[in-house]
PDB file of C-alpha atoms in Angstrom:
ATOM      1  CA  UNK A 261      78.546 102.871  84.814  1.00 36.00           C
ATOM      2  CA  UNK A 262      82.112 103.800  84.008  1.00 41.00           C
ATOM      3  CA  UNK A 263      84.259 105.179  86.816  1.00 42.00           C
ATOM      4  CA  UNK A 264      86.845 107.820  86.077  1.00 43.00           C
ATOM      5  CA  UNK A 265      89.831 108.795  88.185  1.00 40.00           C
ATOM      6  CA  UNK A 266      90.642 112.349  89.193  1.00 38.00           C
ATOM      7  CA  UNK A 267      93.047 112.473  86.260  1.00 38.00           C
ATOM      8  CA  UNK A 268      90.452 111.543  83.653  1.00 43.00           C
ATOM      9  CA  UNK A 269      91.526 107.915  83.141  1.00 51.00           C
ATOM     10  CA  UNK A 270      89.448 104.871  83.890  1.00 64.00           C
ATOM     11  CA  UNK A 271      89.714 103.495  87.416  1.00 68.00           C
ATOM     12  CA  UNK A 272      90.936  99.924  87.643  1.00 72.00           C
ATOM     13  CA  UNK A 273      89.296  98.061  90.477  1.00 80.00           C
ATOM     14  CA  UNK A 274      91.991  96.261  92.449  1.00 91.00           C
ATOM     15  CA  UNK A 275      92.587  94.122  95.521  1.00 94.00           C
ATOM     16  CA  UNK A 276      95.848  95.706  96.679  1.00 96.00           C
ATOM     17  CA  UNK A 277      94.470  96.693 100.093  1.00 96.00           C
ATOM     18  CA  UNK A 278      92.921  93.236 100.583  1.00 96.00           C
ATOM     19  CA  UNK A 279      96.177  91.425  99.777  1.00 97.00           C
ATOM     20  CA  UNK A 280      98.226  93.845 101.870  1.00 97.00           C
ATOM     21  CA  UNK A 281      96.021  93.331 104.911  1.00 98.00           C
ATOM     22  CA  UNK A 282      95.966  89.540 104.445  1.00 97.00           C
ATOM     23  CA  UNK A 283      99.754  89.668 104.554  1.00 97.00           C
ATOM     24  CA  UNK A 284      99.723  91.935 107.630  1.00 98.00           C
ATOM     25  CA  UNK A 285     101.677  94.668 105.890  1.00 98.00           C
ATOM     26  CA  UNK A 286     101.443  98.402 106.347  1.00 98.00           C
ATOM     27  CA  UNK A 287     101.226 100.671 103.339  1.00 98.00           C
ATOM     28  CA  UNK A 288     104.793 101.758 104.043  1.00 98.00           C
ATOM     29  CA  UNK A 289     106.043  98.156 104.175  1.00 98.00           C
ATOM     30  CA  UNK A 290     104.416  97.403 100.827  1.00 98.00           C
ATOM     31  CA  UNK A 291     105.816 100.606  99.362  1.00 98.00           C
ATOM     32  CA  UNK A 292     109.317  99.725 100.565  1.00 98.00           C
ATOM     33  CA  UNK A 293     109.025  96.179  99.183  1.00 98.00           C
ATOM     34  CA  UNK A 294     108.157  97.397  95.676  1.00 98.00           C
ATOM     35  CA  UNK A 295     110.294 100.567  95.774  1.00 98.00           C
ATOM     36  CA  UNK A 296     107.610 103.244  95.574  1.00 98.00           C
ATOM     37  CA  UNK A 297     106.320 105.851  98.016  1.00 98.00           C
ATOM     38  CA  UNK A 298     103.586 105.120 100.526  1.00 97.00           C
ATOM     39  CA  UNK A 299     101.575 107.814  98.722  1.00 97.00           C
ATOM     40  CA  UNK A 300     101.649 105.638  95.588  1.00 97.00           C
ATOM     41  CA  UNK A 301     100.244 102.697  97.544  1.00 97.00           C
ATOM     42  CA  UNK A 302      97.556 104.909  99.092  1.00 96.00           C
ATOM     43  CA  UNK A 303      96.582 106.177  95.623  1.00 94.00           C
ATOM     44  CA  UNK A 304      96.509 102.630  94.233  1.00 94.00           C
ATOM     45  CA  UNK A 305      94.262 101.434  97.034  1.00 93.00           C
ATOM     46  CA  UNK A 306      91.907 104.390  96.576  1.00 90.00           C
ATOM     47  CA  UNK A 307      91.682 103.826  92.829  1.00 85.00           C
ATOM     48  CA  UNK A 308      93.224 107.193  92.043  1.00 88.00           C
ATOM     49  CA  UNK A 309      96.278 105.771  90.297  1.00 88.00           C
ATOM     50  CA  UNK A 310      96.749 102.938  87.841  1.00 87.00           C
ATOM     51  CA  UNK A 311     100.160 101.306  88.126  1.00 92.00           C
ATOM     52  CA  UNK A 312     102.698 100.683  85.411  1.00 92.00           C
ATOM     53  CA  UNK A 313     102.763  97.096  84.230  1.00 93.00           C
ATOM     54  CA  UNK A 314     106.074  96.610  86.076  1.00 97.00           C
ATOM     55  CA  UNK A 315     104.690  97.885  89.379  1.00 96.00           C
ATOM     56  CA  UNK A 316     101.588  95.703  88.975  1.00 95.00           C
ATOM     57  CA  UNK A 317     103.882  92.729  88.299  1.00 96.00           C
ATOM     58  CA  UNK A 318     106.047  93.446  91.365  1.00 98.00           C
ATOM     59  CA  UNK A 319     102.984  93.649  93.609  1.00 97.00           C
ATOM     60  CA  UNK A 320     101.522  90.435  92.182  1.00 97.00           C
ATOM     61  CA  UNK A 321     104.840  88.612  92.634  1.00 97.00           C
ATOM     62  CA  UNK A 322     105.167  89.841  96.202  1.00 98.00           C
ATOM     63  CA  UNK A 323     101.744  88.448  97.066  1.00 98.00           C
ATOM     64  CA  UNK A 324     102.193  85.230  95.078  1.00 97.00           C
ATOM     65  CA  UNK A 325      99.338  85.922  92.708  1.00 96.00           C
ATOM     66  CA  UNK A 326      98.804  87.194  89.183  1.00 94.00           C
ATOM     67  CA  UNK A 327      98.272  90.668  87.801  1.00 92.00           C
ATOM     68  CA  UNK A 328      94.908  89.456  86.505  1.00 88.00           C
ATOM     69  CA  UNK A 329      93.790  88.492  90.014  1.00 89.00           C
ATOM     70  CA  UNK A 330      95.044  91.482  91.975  1.00 91.00           C
ATOM     71  CA  UNK A 331      93.774  93.997  89.415  1.00 85.00           C
ATOM     72  CA  UNK A 332      90.444  92.211  88.731  1.00 77.00           C
ATOM     73  CA  UNK A 333      91.169  92.369  84.987  1.00 69.00           C
ATOM     74  CA  UNK A 334      88.269  90.140  83.959  1.00 71.00           C
ATOM     75  CA  UNK A 335      85.811  92.241  85.981  1.00 70.00           C
ATOM     76  CA  UNK A 336      87.353  95.507  84.751  1.00 62.00           C
ATOM     77  CA  UNK A 337      87.102  94.321  81.133  1.00 66.00           C
ATOM     78  CA  UNK A 338      83.439  93.436  81.611  1.00 70.00           C
ATOM     79  CA  UNK A 339      82.736  96.881  83.101  1.00 66.00           C
ATOM     80  CA  UNK A 340      84.512  98.534  80.184  1.00 67.00           C
ATOM     81  CA  UNK A 341      82.664  96.393  77.632  1.00 67.00           C
ATOM     82  CA  UNK A 342      79.323  97.132  79.290  1.00 70.00           C
ATOM     83  CA  UNK A 343      79.969 100.873  79.375  1.00 69.00           C
ATOM     84  CA  UNK A 344      80.963 100.954  75.698  1.00 67.00           C
ATOM     85  CA  UNK A 345      77.544  99.519  74.805  1.00 68.00           C
ATOM     86  CA  UNK A 346      75.775 102.586  76.261  1.00 58.00           C
TER      87      UNK A 346
END
């Protein structure tokens, strides 16, 4: 099953909320750290917004992980591959 955002694009599963909570940060603190609005962070966590590569990189760096890990790229690729076989 392929998930689609409100804007028609594919939803990227991510672990932003999980990493933020592990680091005891509020959405506003994360937003301030990566220079975006708290609304952007809320949308990311809800899967309504896919970040630019630079924003994804900033978030991964902040949490000491990789873009691949925080945005579940292997899992997202598998979901995309599976849905294209339908």
